[in-house]
Amino acid sequence: MKFFIDTANLDHIREAHELGILDGVTTNPSLMAKEGITGQANIENHYKKICEIVEGDVSAEVNATDFAGMVKEGTHLSSLAENIVVKVPMTKDGVKAIRHFTDNGIPTNCTLVFSSAQAILAAKAGATYVSPFIGRIDDSNWDGMLLIKEMAEIYAIQGFETQILAASIRNSRHIVEAAKNGADVCTCPLSAILGMLKHPLTDLGLEQFLADYRKGNS
Ligand code: G3P
């Protein structure tokens, strides 16, 4: 399973990159706004900075909602750096735009996916990635992992090559469950990635090893 970080925070991206486990980055307009990045020129400049830190895929989301606007904006975004993936929402115009980008060799990430029906459409349009929003499904009292599982089954049966990118991940348990249920990629905040390191028995064990070492070497 690939690991992406879901943020526009450059310090968080650098920290995950330095861990040596980072395969890419996803962003969205809300994450950009959270970092205070506003205005198209600043947003594009920020994408360039992210692409200088990581070699892997960096999702850059279109803000246009009509087909022509998405094609224009996405084509421009993809010219900013070689590793840009154009992120397109799951709408009627979005599906048409994904098909256009696919036919023109531009990789895409279909975002805001909440059902297997939407996931099938995204795959049919040739999306490189499809992003089911796990945490938001859990928030609405359903089970996001059931969606990952069903999507993985359908994609395997049908031979779809679109990669399942588990998004809206809130904690390290989500990452484990997404891996178990067949996600190809997990995009996570830094807190969820660092949360994977933690176990109290690791801390206690290390404390004991160091104490014993000090006893034998003092
Ligand atoms: O990748 C999508 C993600 O950013 C949404 O996460 O936590 O806003 O539901 P969240």
JSON list of C-alpha atoms and ligand atoms in Angstrom, two decimals:
[
{"chain": "A", "resi": 1, "resn": "MET", "atom": "CA", "xyz": [0.00, 0.00, 0.00]},
{"chain": "A", "resi": 2, "resn": "LYS", "atom": "CA", "xyz": [1.25, 3.48, -0.89]},
{"chain": "A", "resi": 3, "resn": "PHE", "atom": "CA", "xyz": [1.31, 6.27, 1.70]},
{"chain": "A", "resi": 4, "resn": "PHE", "atom": "CA", "xyz": [0.29, 9.79, 0.79]},
{"chain": "A", "resi": 5, "resn": "ILE", "atom": "CA", "xyz": [0.09, 12.71, 3.20]},
{"chain": "A", "resi": 6, "resn": "ASP", "atom": "CA", "xyz": [-3.16, 14.69, 3.15]},
{"chain": "A", "resi": 7, "resn": "THR", "atom": "CA", "xyz": [-2.07, 18.27, 3.80]},
{"chain": "A", "resi": 8, "resn": "ALA", "atom": "CA", "xyz": [-0.77, 21.47, 2.26]},
{"chain": "A", "resi": 9, "resn": "ASN", "atom": "CA", "xyz": [1.51, 22.08, 5.26]},
{"chain": "A", "resi": 10, "resn": "LEU", "atom": "CA", "xyz": [5.10, 22.08, 3.97]},
{"chain": "A", "resi": 11, "resn": "ASP", "atom": "CA", "xyz": [6.62, 21.23, 7.38]},
{"chain": "A", "resi": 12, "resn": "HIS", "atom": "CA", "xyz": [4.34, 18.19, 7.70]},
{"chain": "A", "resi": 13, "resn": "ILE", "atom": "CA", "xyz": [5.19, 17.10, 4.15]},
{"chain": "A", "resi": 14, "resn": "ARG", "atom": "CA", "xyz": [8.92, 17.44, 4.86]},
{"chain": "A", "resi": 15, "resn": "GLU", "atom": "CA", "xyz": [8.60, 15.50, 8.15]},
{"chain": "A", "resi": 16, "resn": "ALA", "atom": "CA", "xyz": [6.75, 12.60, 6.47]},
{"chain": "A", "resi": 17, "resn": "HIS", "atom": "CA", "xyz": [9.18, 12.67, 3.54]},
{"chain": "A", "resi": 18, "resn": "GLU", "atom": "CA", "xyz": [12.15, 12.47, 5.93]},
{"chain": "A", "resi": 19, "resn": "LEU", "atom": "CA", "xyz": [10.63, 9.33, 7.49]},
{"chain": "A", "resi": 20, "resn": "GLY", "atom": "CA", "xyz": [11.30, 7.67, 4.13]},
{"chain": "A", "resi": 21, "resn": "ILE", "atom": "CA", "xyz": [7.81, 6.26, 3.70]},
{"chain": "A", "resi": 22, "resn": "LEU", "atom": "CA", "xyz": [6.08, 8.96, 1.68]},
{"chain": "A", "resi": 23, "resn": "ASP", "atom": "CA", "xyz": [4.80, 8.12, -1.80]},
{"chain": "A", "resi": 24, "resn": "GLY", "atom": "CA", "xyz": [2.83, 11.28, -2.54]},
{"chain": "A", "resi": 25, "resn": "VAL", "atom": "CA", "xyz": [0.65, 14.15, -1.37]},
{"chain": "A", "resi": 26, "resn": "THR", "atom": "CA", "xyz": [-3.03, 15.03, -1.62]},
{"chain": "A", "resi": 27, "resn": "THR", "atom": "CA", "xyz": [-4.44, 18.49, -1.09]},
{"chain": "A", "resi": 28, "resn": "ASN", "atom": "CA", "xyz": [-7.81, 20.12, -1.48]},
{"chain": "A", "resi": 29, "resn": "PRO", "atom": "CA", "xyz": [-9.09, 23.73, -1.41]},
{"chain": "A", "resi": 30, "resn": "SER", "atom": "CA", "xyz": [-9.91, 23.45, 2.32]},
{"chain": "A", "resi": 31, "resn": "LEU", "atom": "CA", "xyz": [-6.39, 22.25, 3.16]},
{"chain": "A", "resi": 32, "resn": "MET", "atom": "CA", "xyz": [-4.90, 25.12, 1.12]},
{"chain": "A", "resi": 33, "resn": "ALA", "atom": "CA", "xyz": [-7.13, 27.64, 2.92]},
{"chain": "A", "resi": 34, "resn": "LYS", "atom": "CA", "xyz": [-6.10, 26.11, 6.29]},
{"chain": "A", "resi": 35, "resn": "GLU", "atom": "CA", "xyz": [-2.48, 27.05, 5.49]},
{"chain": "A", "resi": 36, "resn": "GLY", "atom": "CA", "xyz": [-3.56, 30.56, 4.47]},
{"chain": "A", "resi": 37, "resn": "ILE", "atom": "CA", "xyz": [-2.76, 29.93, 0.79]},
{"chain": "A", "resi": 38, "resn": "THR", "atom": "CA", "xyz": [-5.26, 31.96, -1.22]},
{"chain": "A", "resi": 39, "resn": "GLY", "atom": "CA", "xyz": [-5.31, 33.38, -4.74]},
{"chain": "A", "resi": 40, "resn": "GLN", "atom": "CA", "xyz": [-4.64, 31.25, -7.81]},
{"chain": "A", "resi": 41, "resn": "ALA", "atom": "CA", "xyz": [-1.01, 32.43, -8.26]},
{"chain": "A", "resi": 42, "resn": "ASN", "atom": "CA", "xyz": [-0.14, 31.61, -4.62]},
{"chain": "A", "resi": 43, "resn": "ILE", "atom": "CA", "xyz": [-1.92, 28.25, -4.83]},
{"chain": "A", "resi": 44, "resn": "GLU", "atom": "CA", "xyz": [0.01, 27.30, -7.97]},
{"chain": "A", "resi": 45, "resn": "ASN", "atom": "CA", "xyz": [3.27, 28.44, -6.42]},
{"chain": "A", "resi": 46, "resn": "HIS", "atom": "CA", "xyz": [2.49, 26.28, -3.38]},
{"chain": "A", "resi": 47, "resn": "TYR", "atom": "CA", "xyz": [1.93, 23.22, -5.60]},
{"chain": "A", "resi": 48, "resn": "LYS", "atom": "CA", "xyz": [5.36, 23.83, -7.14]},
{"chain": "A", "resi": 49, "resn": "LYS", "atom": "CA", "xyz": [6.94, 23.93, -3.66]},
{"chain": "A", "resi": 50, "resn": "ILE", "atom": "CA", "xyz": [5.24, 20.63, -2.71]},
{"chain": "A", "resi": 51, "resn": "CYS", "atom": "CA", "xyz": [6.41, 19.02, -5.96]},
{"chain": "A", "resi": 52, "resn": "GLU", "atom": "CA", "xyz": [9.98, 20.06, -5.17]},
{"chain": "A", "resi": 53, "resn": "ILE", "atom": "CA", "xyz": [9.83, 18.15, -1.85]},
{"chain": "A", "resi": 54, "resn": "VAL", "atom": "CA", "xyz": [8.27, 14.88, -3.07]},
{"chain": "A", "resi": 55, "resn": "GLU", "atom": "CA", "xyz": [8.93, 12.90, -6.24]},
{"chain": "A", "resi": 56, "resn": "GLY", "atom": "CA", "xyz": [5.63, 10.98, -6.04]},
{"chain": "A", "resi": 57, "resn": "ASP", "atom": "CA", "xyz": [2.18, 12.01, -7.16]},
{"chain": "A", "resi": 58, "resn": "VAL", "atom": "CA", "xyz": [0.79, 15.33, -5.89]},
{"chain": "A", "resi": 59, "resn": "SER", "atom": "CA", "xyz": [-2.96, 15.83, -6.26]},
{"chain": "A", "resi": 60, "resn": "ALA", "atom": "CA", "xyz": [-3.98, 19.38, -7.24]},
{"chain": "A", "resi": 61, "resn": "GLU", "atom": "CA", "xyz": [-7.71, 20.02, -7.20]},
{"chain": "A", "resi": 62, "resn": "VAL", "atom": "CA", "xyz": [-9.63, 22.01, -9.80]},
{"chain": "A", "resi": 63, "resn": "ASN", "atom": "CA", "xyz": [-11.99, 24.69, -8.53]},
{"chain": "A", "resi": 64, "resn": "ALA", "atom": "CA", "xyz": [-14.03, 24.97, -11.73]},
{"chain": "A", "resi": 65, "resn": "THR", "atom": "CA", "xyz": [-17.26, 22.98, -11.72]},
{"chain": "A", "resi": 66, "resn": "ASP", "atom": "CA", "xyz": [-18.11, 22.95, -15.45]},
{"chain": "A", "resi": 67, "resn": "PHE", "atom": "CA", "xyz": [-16.47, 20.63, -18.00]},
{"chain": "A", "resi": 68, "resn": "ALA", "atom": "CA", "xyz": [-14.72, 23.36, -20.04]},
{"chain": "A", "resi": 69, "resn": "GLY", "atom": "CA", "xyz": [-13.46, 25.09, -16.90]},
{"chain": "A", "resi": 70, "resn": "MET", "atom": "CA", "xyz": [-12.18, 21.84, -15.37]},
{"chain": "A", "resi": 71, "resn": "VAL", "atom": "CA", "xyz": [-10.35, 20.93, -18.58]},
{"chain": "A", "resi": 72, "resn": "LYS", "atom": "CA", "xyz": [-8.73, 24.38, -18.80]},
{"chain": "A", "resi": 73, "resn": "GLU", "atom": "CA", "xyz": [-7.76, 24.52, -15.12]},
{"chain": "A", "resi": 74, "resn": "GLY", "atom": "CA", "xyz": [-6.65, 20.88, -14.90]},
{"chain": "A", "resi": 75, "resn": "THR", "atom": "CA", "xyz": [-4.54, 21.10, -18.05]},
{"chain": "A", "resi": 76, "resn": "HIS", "atom": "CA", "xyz": [-2.81, 24.17, -16.62]},
{"chain": "A", "resi": 77, "resn": "LEU", "atom": "CA", "xyz": [-2.29, 22.54, -13.21]},
{"chain": "A", "resi": 78, "resn": "SER", "atom": "CA", "xyz": [-0.75, 19.47, -14.83]},
{"chain": "A", "resi": 79, "resn": "SER", "atom": "CA", "xyz": [1.80, 21.72, -16.57]},
{"chain": "A", "resi": 80, "resn": "LEU", "atom": "CA", "xyz": [3.13, 23.02, -13.23]},
{"chain": "A", "resi": 81, "resn": "ALA", "atom": "CA", "xyz": [5.18, 19.88, -12.49]},
{"chain": "A", "resi": 82, "resn": "GLU", "atom": "CA", "xyz": [5.61, 16.37, -13.86]},
{"chain": "A", "resi": 83, "resn": "ASN", "atom": "CA", "xyz": [4.15, 14.72, -10.75]},
{"chain": "A", "resi": 84, "resn": "ILE", "atom": "CA", "xyz": [0.87, 16.67, -10.63]},
{"chain": "A", "resi": 85, "resn": "VAL", "atom": "CA", "xyz": [-2.30, 14.56, -10.61]},
{"chain": "A", "resi": 86, "resn": "VAL", "atom": "CA", "xyz": [-5.45, 16.54, -11.40]},
{"chain": "A", "resi": 87, "resn": "LYS", "atom": "CA", "xyz": [-8.07, 16.11, -8.69]},
{"chain": "A", "resi": 88, "resn": "VAL", "atom": "CA", "xyz": [-11.62, 16.27, -10.02]},
{"chain": "A", "resi": 89, "resn": "PRO", "atom": "CA", "xyz": [-14.90, 16.00, -8.07]},
{"chain": "A", "resi": 90, "resn": "MET", "atom": "CA", "xyz": [-17.38, 13.16, -8.69]},
{"chain": "A", "resi": 91, "resn": "THR", "atom": "CA", "xyz": [-19.97, 15.07, -10.72]},
{"chain": "A", "resi": 92, "resn": "LYS", "atom": "CA", "xyz": [-21.36, 14.64, -14.24]},
{"chain": "A", "resi": 93, "resn": "ASP", "atom": "CA", "xyz": [-18.95, 17.25, -15.63]},
{"chain": "A", "resi": 94, "resn": "GLY", "atom": "CA", "xyz": [-16.21, 15.78, -13.46]},
{"chain": "A", "resi": 95, "resn": "VAL", "atom": "CA", "xyz": [-16.61, 12.33, -15.02]},
{"chain": "A", "resi": 96, "resn": "LYS", "atom": "CA", "xyz": [-16.49, 13.89, -18.51]},
{"chain": "A", "resi": 97, "resn": "ALA", "atom": "CA", "xyz": [-13.37, 15.83, -17.53]},
{"chain": "A", "resi": 98, "resn": "ILE", "atom": "CA", "xyz": [-11.70, 12.67, -16.16]},
{"chain": "A", "resi": 99, "resn": "ARG", "atom": "CA", "xyz": [-12.38, 10.93, -19.48]},
{"chain": "A", "resi": 100, "resn": "HIS", "atom": "CA", "xyz": [-10.85, 13.92, -21.31]},
{"chain": "A", "resi": 101, "resn": "PHE", "atom": "CA", "xyz": [-7.74, 13.90, -19.10]},
{"chain": "A", "resi": 102, "resn": "THR", "atom": "CA", "xyz": [-7.41, 10.11, -19.43]},
{"chain": "A", "resi": 103, "resn": "ASP", "atom": "CA", "xyz": [-7.55, 10.37, -23.22]},
{"chain": "A", "resi": 104, "resn": "ASN", "atom": "CA", "xyz": [-4.86, 13.06, -23.10]},
{"chain": "A", "resi": 105, "resn": "GLY", "atom": "CA", "xyz": [-2.49, 11.17, -20.80]},
{"chain": "A", "resi": 106, "resn": "ILE", "atom": "CA", "xyz": [-3.10, 13.36, -17.73]},
{"chain": "A", "resi": 107, "resn": "PRO", "atom": "CA", "xyz": [-3.40, 11.41, -14.46]},
{"chain": "A", "resi": 108, "resn": "THR", "atom": "CA", "xyz": [-6.45, 12.09, -12.29]},
{"chain": "A", "resi": 109, "resn": "ASN", "atom": "CA", "xyz": [-7.79, 11.60, -8.79]},
{"chain": "A", "resi": 110, "resn": "CYS", "atom": "CA", "xyz": [-11.59, 11.43, -8.58]},
{"chain": "A", "resi": 111, "resn": "THR", "atom": "CA", "xyz": [-12.52, 12.98, -5.24]},
{"chain": "A", "resi": 112, "resn": "LEU", "atom": "CA", "xyz": [-15.62, 13.15, -3.01]},
{"chain": "A", "resi": 113, "resn": "VAL", "atom": "CA", "xyz": [-16.57, 9.51, -3.61]},
{"chain": "A", "resi": 114, "resn": "PHE", "atom": "CA", "xyz": [-19.07, 8.01, -1.17]},
{"chain": "A", "resi": 115, "resn": "SER", "atom": "CA", "xyz": [-20.52, 4.99, -3.00]},
{"chain": "A", "resi": 116, "resn": "SER", "atom": "CA", "xyz": [-19.46, 2.02, -5.11]},
{"chain": "A", "resi": 117, "resn": "ALA", "atom": "CA", "xyz": [-21.68, 3.28, -7.94]},
{"chain": "A", "resi": 118, "resn": "GLN", "atom": "CA", "xyz": [-19.62, 6.48, -8.07]},
{"chain": "A", "resi": 119, "resn": "ALA", "atom": "CA", "xyz": [-16.42, 4.40, -7.87]},
{"chain": "A", "resi": 120, "resn": "ILE", "atom": "CA", "xyz": [-17.48, 2.34, -10.91]},
{"chain": "A", "resi": 121, "resn": "LEU", "atom": "CA", "xyz": [-18.10, 5.51, -12.95]},
{"chain": "A", "resi": 122, "resn": "ALA", "atom": "CA", "xyz": [-14.72, 6.95, -11.98]},
{"chain": "A", "resi": 123, "resn": "ALA", "atom": "CA", "xyz": [-12.99, 3.72, -13.03]},
{"chain": "A", "resi": 124, "resn": "LYS", "atom": "CA", "xyz": [-14.92, 3.59, -16.32]},
{"chain": "A", "resi": 125, "resn": "ALA", "atom": "CA", "xyz": [-13.74, 7.15, -17.05]},
{"chain": "A", "resi": 126, "resn": "GLY", "atom": "CA", "xyz": [-10.16, 5.94, -16.50]},
{"chain": "A", "resi": 127, "resn": "ALA", "atom": "CA", "xyz": [-9.33, 7.75, -13.25]},
{"chain": "A", "resi": 128, "resn": "THR", "atom": "CA", "xyz": [-5.84, 6.96, -11.97]},
{"chain": "A", "resi": 129, "resn": "TYR", "atom": "CA", "xyz": [-7.07, 7.20, -8.37]},
{"chain": "A", "resi": 130, "resn": "VAL", "atom": "CA", "xyz": [-10.50, 7.24, -6.76]},
{"chain": "A", "resi": 131, "resn": "SER", "atom": "CA", "xyz": [-10.88, 8.78, -3.30]},
{"chain": "A", "resi": 132, "resn": "PRO", "atom": "CA", "xyz": [-13.55, 7.37, -0.99]},
{"chain": "A", "resi": 133, "resn": "PHE", "atom": "CA", "xyz": [-13.90, 9.60, 2.11]},
{"chain": "A", "resi": 134, "resn": "ILE", "atom": "CA", "xyz": [-13.77, 7.11, 4.97]},
{"chain": "A", "resi": 135, "resn": "GLY", "atom": "CA", "xyz": [-13.97, 9.46, 7.96]},
{"chain": "A", "resi": 136, "resn": "ARG", "atom": "CA", "xyz": [-16.88, 11.43, 6.56]},
{"chain": "A", "resi": 137, "resn": "ILE", "atom": "CA", "xyz": [-18.80, 8.19, 5.90]},
{"chain": "A", "resi": 138, "resn": "ASP", "atom": "CA", "xyz": [-18.15, 7.11, 9.50]},
{"chain": "A", "resi": 139, "resn": "ASP", "atom": "CA", "xyz": [-19.34, 10.56, 10.63]},
{"chain": "A", "resi": 140, "resn": "SER", "atom": "CA", "xyz": [-22.64, 9.91, 8.86]},
{"chain": "A", "resi": 141, "resn": "ASN", "atom": "CA", "xyz": [-23.16, 6.71, 10.87]},
{"chain": "A", "resi": 142, "resn": "TRP", "atom": "CA", "xyz": [-22.22, 4.26, 8.13]},
{"chain": "A", "resi": 143, "resn": "ASP", "atom": "CA", "xyz": [-18.99, 2.25, 7.84]},
{"chain": "A", "resi": 144, "resn": "GLY", "atom": "CA", "xyz": [-16.36, 3.70, 5.51]},
{"chain": "A", "resi": 145, "resn": "MET", "atom": "CA", "xyz": [-14.41, 0.44, 5.50]},
{"chain": "A", "resi": 146, "resn": "LEU", "atom": "CA", "xyz": [-17.37, -1.46, 4.01]},
{"chain": "A", "resi": 147, "resn": "LEU", "atom": "CA", "xyz": [-17.11, 0.88, 1.03]},
{"chain": "A", "resi": 148, "resn": "ILE", "atom": "CA", "xyz": [-13.37, 0.21, 0.63]},
{"chain": "A", "resi": 149, "resn": "LYS", "atom": "CA", "xyz": [-14.02, -3.54, 0.81]},
{"chain": "A", "resi": 150, "resn": "GLU", "atom": "CA", "xyz": [-16.85, -3.45, -1.75]},
{"chain": "A", "resi": 151, "resn": "MET", "atom": "CA", "xyz": [-14.87, -1.20, -4.12]},
{"chain": "A", "resi": 152, "resn": "ALA", "atom": "CA", "xyz": [-11.83, -3.50, -3.89]},
{"chain": "A", "resi": 153, "resn": "GLU", "atom": "CA", "xyz": [-14.01, -6.53, -4.67]},
{"chain": "A", "resi": 154, "resn": "ILE", "atom": "CA", "xyz": [-15.68, -4.84, -7.64]},
{"chain": "A", "resi": 155, "resn": "TYR", "atom": "CA", "xyz": [-12.40, -3.52, -9.09]},
{"chain": "A", "resi": 156, "resn": "ALA", "atom": "CA", "xyz": [-10.81, -6.99, -8.78]},
{"chain": "A", "resi": 157, "resn": "ILE", "atom": "CA", "xyz": [-13.79, -8.77, -10.39]},
{"chain": "A", "resi": 158, "resn": "GLN", "atom": "CA", "xyz": [-13.99, -6.23, -13.22]},
{"chain": "A", "resi": 159, "resn": "GLY", "atom": "CA", "xyz": [-10.24, -5.80, -13.72]},
{"chain": "A", "resi": 160, "resn": "PHE", "atom": "CA", "xyz": [-10.38, -2.01, -13.24]},
{"chain": "A", "resi": 161, "resn": "GLU", "atom": "CA", "xyz": [-6.91, -0.49, -12.91]},
{"chain": "A", "resi": 162, "resn": "THR", "atom": "CA", "xyz": [-8.01, 2.61, -10.97]},
{"chain": "A", "resi": 163, "resn": "GLN", "atom": "CA", "xyz": [-6.27, 2.70, -7.59]},
{"chain": "A", "resi": 164, "resn": "ILE", "atom": "CA", "xyz": [-8.36, 2.98, -4.44]},
{"chain": "A", "resi": 165, "resn": "LEU", "atom": "CA", "xyz": [-7.06, 5.92, -2.44]},
{"chain": "A", "resi": 166, "resn": "ALA", "atom": "CA", "xyz": [-8.56, 5.84, 1.05]},
{"chain": "A", "resi": 167, "resn": "ALA", "atom": "CA", "xyz": [-9.10, 9.48, 2.08]},
{"chain": "A", "resi": 168, "resn": "SER", "atom": "CA", "xyz": [-10.57, 11.38, 5.02]},
{"chain": "A", "resi": 169, "resn": "ILE", "atom": "CA", "xyz": [-8.44, 9.17, 7.27]},
{"chain": "A", "resi": 170, "resn": "ARG", "atom": "CA", "xyz": [-8.60, 10.28, 10.89]},
{"chain": "A", "resi": 171, "resn": "ASN", "atom": "CA", "xyz": [-6.36, 7.86, 12.82]},
{"chain": "A", "resi": 172, "resn": "SER", "atom": "CA", "xyz": [-3.87, 5.01, 12.55]},
{"chain": "A", "resi": 173, "resn": "ARG", "atom": "CA", "xyz": [-6.59, 2.35, 13.00]},
{"chain": "A", "resi": 174, "resn": "HIS", "atom": "CA", "xyz": [-8.24, 3.68, 9.83]},
{"chain": "A", "resi": 175, "resn": "ILE", "atom": "CA", "xyz": [-4.93, 3.06, 8.01]},
{"chain": "A", "resi": 176, "resn": "VAL", "atom": "CA", "xyz": [-4.74, -0.55, 9.24]},
{"chain": "A", "resi": 177, "resn": "GLU", "atom": "CA", "xyz": [-8.37, -1.21, 8.26]},
{"chain": "A", "resi": 178, "resn": "ALA", "atom": "CA", "xyz": [-7.93, 0.41, 4.84]},
{"chain": "A", "resi": 179, "resn": "ALA", "atom": "CA", "xyz": [-4.87, -1.80, 4.21]},
{"chain": "A", "resi": 180, "resn": "LYS", "atom": "CA", "xyz": [-6.80, -4.91, 5.31]},
{"chain": "A", "resi": 181, "resn": "ASN", "atom": "CA", "xyz": [-9.78, -4.10, 3.10]},
{"chain": "A", "resi": 182, "resn": "GLY", "atom": "CA", "xyz": [-7.81, -3.59, -0.10]},
{"chain": "A", "resi": 183, "resn": "ALA", "atom": "CA", "xyz": [-6.93, 0.12, -0.40]},
{"chain": "A", "resi": 184, "resn": "ASP", "atom": "CA", "xyz": [-4.03, 0.70, -2.80]},
{"chain": "A", "resi": 185, "resn": "VAL", "atom": "CA", "xyz": [-3.17, 4.04, -1.18]},
{"chain": "A", "resi": 186, "resn": "CYS", "atom": "CA", "xyz": [-3.92, 5.74, 2.11]},
{"chain": "A", "resi": 187, "resn": "THR", "atom": "CA", "xyz": [-3.75, 9.51, 2.37]},
{"chain": "A", "resi": 188, "resn": "CYS", "atom": "CA", "xyz": [-3.41, 10.58, 5.98]},
{"chain": "A", "resi": 189, "resn": "PRO", "atom": "CA", "xyz": [-2.69, 13.59, 8.15]},
{"chain": "A", "resi": 190, "resn": "LEU", "atom": "CA", "xyz": [0.76, 13.53, 9.76]},
{"chain": "A", "resi": 191, "resn": "SER", "atom": "CA", "xyz": [-0.84, 12.77, 13.16]},
{"chain": "A", "resi": 192, "resn": "ALA", "atom": "CA", "xyz": [-2.25, 9.45, 11.84]},
{"chain": "A", "resi": 193, "resn": "ILE", "atom": "CA", "xyz": [1.10, 8.49, 10.29]},
{"chain": "A", "resi": 194, "resn": "LEU", "atom": "CA", "xyz": [3.00, 9.26, 13.50]},
{"chain": "A", "resi": 195, "resn": "GLY", "atom": "CA", "xyz": [0.27, 7.50, 15.49]},
{"chain": "A", "resi": 196, "resn": "MET", "atom": "CA", "xyz": [1.33, 4.26, 13.80]},
{"chain": "A", "resi": 197, "resn": "LEU", "atom": "CA", "xyz": [4.67, 4.42, 15.62]},
{"chain": "A", "resi": 198, "resn": "LYS", "atom": "CA", "xyz": [3.11, 4.33, 19.05]},
{"chain": "A", "resi": 199, "resn": "HIS", "atom": "CA", "xyz": [2.69, 1.39, 21.41]},
{"chain": "A", "resi": 200, "resn": "PRO", "atom": "CA", "xyz": [3.14, 1.61, 25.20]},
{"chain": "A", "resi": 201, "resn": "LEU", "atom": "CA", "xyz": [4.98, -1.75, 25.27]},
{"chain": "A", "resi": 202, "resn": "THR", "atom": "CA", "xyz": [7.54, -0.36, 22.81]},
{"chain": "A", "resi": 203, "resn": "ASP", "atom": "CA", "xyz": [8.20, 2.58, 25.16]},
{"chain": "A", "resi": 204, "resn": "LEU", "atom": "CA", "xyz": [8.40, 0.33, 28.24]},
{"chain": "A", "resi": 205, "resn": "GLY", "atom": "CA", "xyz": [10.61, -2.21, 26.46]},
{"chain": "A", "resi": 206, "resn": "LEU", "atom": "CA", "xyz": [13.03, 0.46, 25.26]},
{"chain": "A", "resi": 207, "resn": "GLU", "atom": "CA", "xyz": [13.17, 2.01, 28.73]},
{"chain": "A", "resi": 208, "resn": "GLN", "atom": "CA", "xyz": [14.09, -1.43, 30.16]},
{"chain": "A", "resi": 209, "resn": "PHE", "atom": "CA", "xyz": [16.74, -2.13, 27.50]},
{"chain": "A", "resi": 210, "resn": "LEU", "atom": "CA", "xyz": [18.39, 1.24, 28.11]},
{"chain": "A", "resi": 211, "resn": "ALA", "atom": "CA", "xyz": [18.27, 0.78, 31.92]},
{"chain": "A", "resi": 212, "resn": "ASP", "atom": "CA", "xyz": [19.90, -2.66, 31.61]},
{"chain": "A", "resi": 213, "resn": "TYR", "atom": "CA", "xyz": [22.53, -1.29, 29.23]},
{"chain": "A", "resi": 214, "resn": "ARG", "atom": "CA", "xyz": [23.34, 1.51, 31.67]},
{"chain": "A", "resi": 215, "resn": "LYS", "atom": "CA", "xyz": [23.65, -1.01, 34.56]},
{"chain": "A", "resi": 216, "resn": "GLY", "atom": "CA", "xyz": [26.09, -3.18, 32.61]},
{"chain": "A", "resi": 217, "resn": "ASN", "atom": "CA", "xyz": [28.13, -0.26, 31.31]},
{"chain": "A", "resi": 218, "resn": "SER", "atom": "CA", "xyz": [28.42, 2.10, 34.29]},
{"chain": "B", "resi": 1, "resn": "G3P", "atom": "O1", "xyz": [-8.49, 13.66, 1.23]},
{"chain": "B", "resi": 1, "resn": "G3P", "atom": "C1", "xyz": [-9.74, 14.14, 1.59]},
{"chain": "B", "resi": 1, "resn": "G3P", "atom": "C2", "xyz": [-9.66, 14.69, 2.94]},
{"chain": "B", "resi": 1, "resn": "G3P", "atom": "O2", "xyz": [-8.87, 15.81, 2.96]},
{"chain": "B", "resi": 1, "resn": "G3P", "atom": "C3", "xyz": [-10.93, 14.97, 3.62]},
{"chain": "B", "resi": 1, "resn": "G3P", "atom": "O3", "xyz": [-10.65, 14.77, 4.95]},
{"chain": "B", "resi": 1, "resn": "G3P", "atom": "O4", "xyz": [-10.91, 15.03, 7.33]},
{"chain": "B", "resi": 1, "resn": "G3P", "atom": "O5", "xyz": [-11.80, 16.79, 5.76]},
{"chain": "B", "resi": 1, "resn": "G3P", "atom": "O6", "xyz": [-12.92, 14.57, 5.94]},
{"chain": "B", "resi": 1, "resn": "G3P", "atom": "P1", "xyz": [-11.63, 15.33, 6.06]}
]
